[in-house]
XYZ file of C-alpha atoms in Angstrom:
305
model
C 84.760 128.216 89.796
C 87.650 125.762 89.887
C 87.761 122.562 91.939
C 90.885 120.431 92.343
C 90.562 116.788 93.368
C 93.828 115.730 94.982
C 94.618 112.175 96.145
C 97.089 112.466 99.035
C 99.827 109.855 99.250
C 103.296 110.655 100.560
C 103.838 113.869 98.595
C 103.482 117.514 99.484
C 105.192 119.769 96.922
C 103.628 118.151 93.850
C 100.151 118.652 95.252
C 100.337 122.364 95.941
C 103.378 123.926 94.232
C 101.908 123.724 90.685
C 98.781 125.593 91.753
C 100.786 128.344 93.428
C 103.388 128.686 90.674
C 100.834 128.607 87.854
C 98.738 131.161 89.794
C 95.564 129.169 89.242
C 92.285 130.444 90.655
C 91.466 127.556 92.963
C 88.126 127.896 94.729
C 87.753 124.445 96.200
C 90.005 121.450 96.934
C 88.898 117.899 97.697
C 91.666 115.973 99.459
C 91.444 112.191 99.208
C 92.947 110.298 102.131
C 93.684 106.584 102.191
C 92.626 104.469 105.150
C 94.479 101.251 104.278
C 98.030 100.247 105.102
C 100.203 100.248 108.170
C 99.286 102.541 111.027
C 102.430 104.566 110.334
C 101.513 104.993 106.648
C 97.969 106.102 107.411
C 99.174 108.506 110.085
C 101.842 109.973 107.819
C 99.361 110.526 104.991
C 96.878 112.068 107.413
C 99.512 114.506 108.679
C 100.332 115.580 105.136
C 96.629 116.048 104.411
C 96.293 118.306 107.452
C 99.270 120.382 106.321
C 97.907 120.606 102.772
C 94.475 121.597 104.049
C 95.949 124.540 105.956
C 98.194 125.623 103.094
C 95.454 125.446 100.463
C 93.416 127.751 102.661
C 96.268 130.091 103.607
C 98.124 130.268 100.272
C 95.236 129.945 97.825
C 92.203 130.918 99.871
C 90.519 127.704 98.794
C 87.703 125.942 100.581
C 89.025 122.485 101.463
C 87.222 119.222 102.106
C 88.841 115.944 103.158
C 87.381 112.749 101.769
C 88.352 109.234 102.892
C 89.009 106.479 100.339
C 88.206 103.366 102.357
C 90.356 100.966 100.335
C 93.034 102.514 98.126
C 93.550 99.169 96.369
C 89.901 98.705 95.371
C 89.892 100.072 91.820
C 86.153 99.640 91.272
C 85.238 101.495 94.446
C 87.696 104.292 93.681
C 86.300 104.623 90.153
C 82.748 104.907 91.484
C 83.795 107.540 94.016
C 85.651 109.481 91.341
C 82.697 109.317 88.968
C 80.336 110.685 91.608
C 82.717 113.395 92.812
C 83.591 114.723 89.358
C 79.977 114.723 88.165
C 78.821 116.474 91.334
C 81.393 119.241 90.895
C 80.485 119.675 87.225
C 76.796 119.835 88.105
C 77.627 122.557 90.630
C 79.175 124.609 87.827
C 82.838 123.962 88.599
C 85.742 123.353 86.288
C 87.342 120.151 87.610
C 91.076 119.422 87.790
C 92.191 115.943 88.890
C 95.773 115.606 90.149
C 97.045 112.038 89.663
C 100.595 112.581 90.949
C 100.234 110.858 94.314
C 98.486 108.007 96.148
C 98.616 104.344 95.056
C 98.314 103.876 91.301
C 94.946 102.133 91.680
C 93.394 105.377 92.908
C 95.251 107.581 90.417
C 94.303 105.376 87.468
C 90.710 105.050 88.677
C 90.299 108.822 88.904
C 91.999 109.401 85.548
C 89.795 106.791 83.870
C 86.660 108.191 85.502
C 87.539 111.686 84.272
C 88.144 110.256 80.793
C 84.793 108.453 80.827
C 82.927 111.584 81.883
C 84.601 113.568 79.093
C 83.212 111.041 76.631
C 79.730 111.092 78.175
C 79.508 114.853 78.659
C 80.826 116.273 75.398
C 79.694 119.766 76.268
C 81.768 119.730 79.454
C 85.019 118.371 78.021
C 86.777 121.707 78.336
C 85.849 121.807 82.049
C 87.571 118.510 82.942
C 91.345 118.237 83.279
C 93.553 115.378 84.433
C 97.144 116.287 85.199
C 100.442 115.082 86.606
C 103.361 116.980 88.121
C 106.974 115.834 87.790
C 109.051 116.147 90.988
C 112.428 117.836 90.974
C 113.894 114.910 92.891
C 112.900 111.728 94.692
C 113.872 111.711 98.348
C 113.933 107.901 98.490
C 117.162 107.799 96.473
C 118.878 110.164 98.894
C 117.623 108.156 101.854
C 118.971 104.970 100.255
C 122.341 106.605 99.569
C 122.558 107.764 103.168
C 121.839 104.232 104.395
C 124.685 102.917 102.230
C 127.083 105.436 103.752
C 125.952 104.506 107.239
C 126.460 100.808 106.489
C 130.007 101.552 105.318
C 130.658 103.509 108.492
C 129.258 100.762 110.733
C 131.394 98.160 108.985
C 134.473 100.318 109.576
C 133.500 100.700 113.236
C 133.330 96.934 113.543
C 136.898 96.634 112.260
C 138.132 99.200 114.772
C 138.642 102.219 112.515
C 138.294 105.743 113.934
C 134.995 107.082 112.612
C 134.262 109.921 115.047
C 134.077 112.628 112.364
C 131.968 110.461 110.099
C 129.516 109.726 112.922
C 128.801 113.436 113.339
C 128.406 113.895 109.582
C 126.123 110.890 109.188
C 124.029 111.930 112.172
C 123.541 115.444 110.817
C 122.677 114.214 107.316
C 120.223 111.617 108.629
C 118.460 114.213 110.761
C 118.206 116.626 107.819
C 116.827 113.958 105.494
C 114.240 112.777 107.997
C 113.168 116.349 108.703
C 112.742 116.947 104.972
C 110.841 113.674 104.616
C 108.497 114.573 107.469
C 107.933 118.037 106.040
C 107.628 117.333 102.316
C 107.072 113.628 101.738
C 108.867 111.320 99.344
C 109.394 113.834 96.541
C 110.800 117.340 96.508
C 109.761 120.236 94.334
C 107.709 120.510 91.165
C 109.635 120.498 87.901
C 108.670 122.809 85.050
C 108.095 120.955 81.771
C 107.668 122.955 78.544
C 106.850 126.119 80.455
C 104.363 124.614 82.898
C 104.355 122.691 86.173
C 101.228 120.845 85.043
C 101.387 118.010 82.513
C 97.795 117.644 81.370
C 96.725 114.193 80.204
C 94.541 114.324 77.066
C 91.407 112.257 76.588
C 91.486 109.630 73.848
C 88.635 108.881 71.477
C 86.796 105.573 71.595
C 86.167 105.724 67.825
C 88.486 104.499 65.094
C 89.940 106.998 62.654
C 88.645 106.489 59.117
C 91.015 106.586 56.108
C 90.020 110.056 54.887
C 90.170 111.339 58.468
C 93.720 109.993 58.657
C 94.705 112.096 55.642
C 93.269 115.198 57.317
C 95.174 114.508 60.535
C 98.447 113.892 58.719
C 97.976 117.112 56.731
C 97.370 119.111 59.909
C 100.385 117.433 61.470
C 102.539 118.453 58.523
C 101.334 122.052 58.206
C 100.423 122.795 61.816
C 97.502 125.175 61.390
C 95.054 126.428 58.798
C 93.219 129.721 59.014
C 90.011 128.105 57.764
C 88.558 124.744 56.802
C 88.467 125.956 53.190
C 92.214 126.538 53.288
C 92.676 123.024 54.680
C 90.437 121.603 51.940
C 92.473 123.374 49.248
C 95.692 121.922 50.633
C 94.164 118.442 50.743
C 93.002 118.758 47.138
C 96.511 119.730 46.036
C 98.156 116.922 47.994
C 95.729 114.303 46.689
C 95.548 115.536 43.112
C 91.836 116.183 43.465
C 89.807 118.980 41.942
C 88.758 121.525 44.556
C 84.977 121.561 44.249
C 82.092 122.422 46.547
C 81.516 118.701 46.971
C 85.115 118.089 48.022
C 85.021 121.061 50.404
C 81.785 119.769 51.961
C 83.388 116.369 52.450
C 86.310 117.967 54.280
C 83.980 120.058 56.465
C 81.977 116.955 57.370
C 85.077 114.977 58.356
C 86.618 117.879 60.262
C 83.385 118.116 62.262
C 83.628 114.408 63.082
C 87.225 114.895 64.218
C 86.443 118.045 66.218
C 85.529 118.748 69.860
C 81.985 117.444 69.453
C 83.231 114.247 67.835
C 86.482 112.364 68.236
C 88.403 115.274 69.730
C 91.470 115.096 67.480
C 91.011 118.611 66.078
C 90.573 122.007 67.728
C 88.874 124.954 66.064
C 88.968 128.605 67.053
C 86.295 130.948 65.771
C 87.721 134.099 64.208
C 85.419 136.134 62.035
C 83.574 133.947 59.556
C 86.210 131.218 59.626
C 87.483 128.588 62.031
C 91.214 128.383 62.633
C 91.869 124.636 62.550
C 94.667 122.714 64.229
C 95.371 119.421 65.975
C 94.353 118.972 69.597
C 96.816 117.491 72.064
C 95.495 113.962 71.480
C 95.520 114.649 67.740
C 99.197 115.569 67.931
C 99.869 112.344 69.810
C 97.959 110.330 67.208
C 99.998 111.799 64.351
C 103.226 111.304 66.264
C 102.383 107.660 66.943
C 101.686 106.867 63.275
C 104.740 106.723 61.064
C 105.237 108.128 57.576
C 105.334 104.525 56.400
C 101.785 104.064 57.722
C 100.703 107.166 55.850
C 102.126 105.965 52.547
C 100.671 102.483 52.979
C 97.095 103.589 53.616
C 94.944 104.544 50.658
C 92.136 106.949 51.614
C 88.600 105.970 50.687
C 87.259 109.010 48.845
C 83.853 107.585 48.052
């Protein structure tokens, strides 16, 4: 069972297009509506939520629930709500996906941080919690701003007595089209595909420091990409470090790989195949290696004791 928690701001496409295009099996959607701001803002967001509710049901067959966030600028309250919602869905047996593309950043960050915290607390459920973002194909605000500039130019010409009849018709038609698109789809249009997916999943970071020998393992995985077994990884490490490949050295590698794996710091992924575990970097492991330069690697001396 898959539940999507979706904060509704002033977007439409980014909140539903990824689920349709990725053909995800969505069973349940929780729509978060803000109740703070101008009357026009609240009404606009509510209208989008109503449209999304219908389309989630019609296009995806998903059960939909609307949930009000009383103050979208109260980070602490939003975090508490997120924590309760995500835990409740996990306890009900659902895989939880949190979309952080819309709504004020306080809510998006609160829900992302809550999801991160729960991943740390519930190690066994890490693979059932996902936080993701969708990139729009274009921002409608820029087109609205450009149209306003053109209308200002036209009005200035009218004031100086120039004939602007044709431009009035053009500006009127464009303004109507833009407003219709804004009312229908919000402030962004479309959902852009990035690296073969419309969903950019945000990885969870570890709260533990990486030890020197663990660093060597991560750099080695970053350099070679994948090893068919931990033994193969240990052999490569022994060669790189000029160490003798012994049972003791292999055990040390196994121990540190376990600490870096899904049940530990989360920097390494392992896939069971036969009697071995195919070992590679997780998404956050790839980011860690990318963020640490070759100069860092050369400077740090691993503690092999």
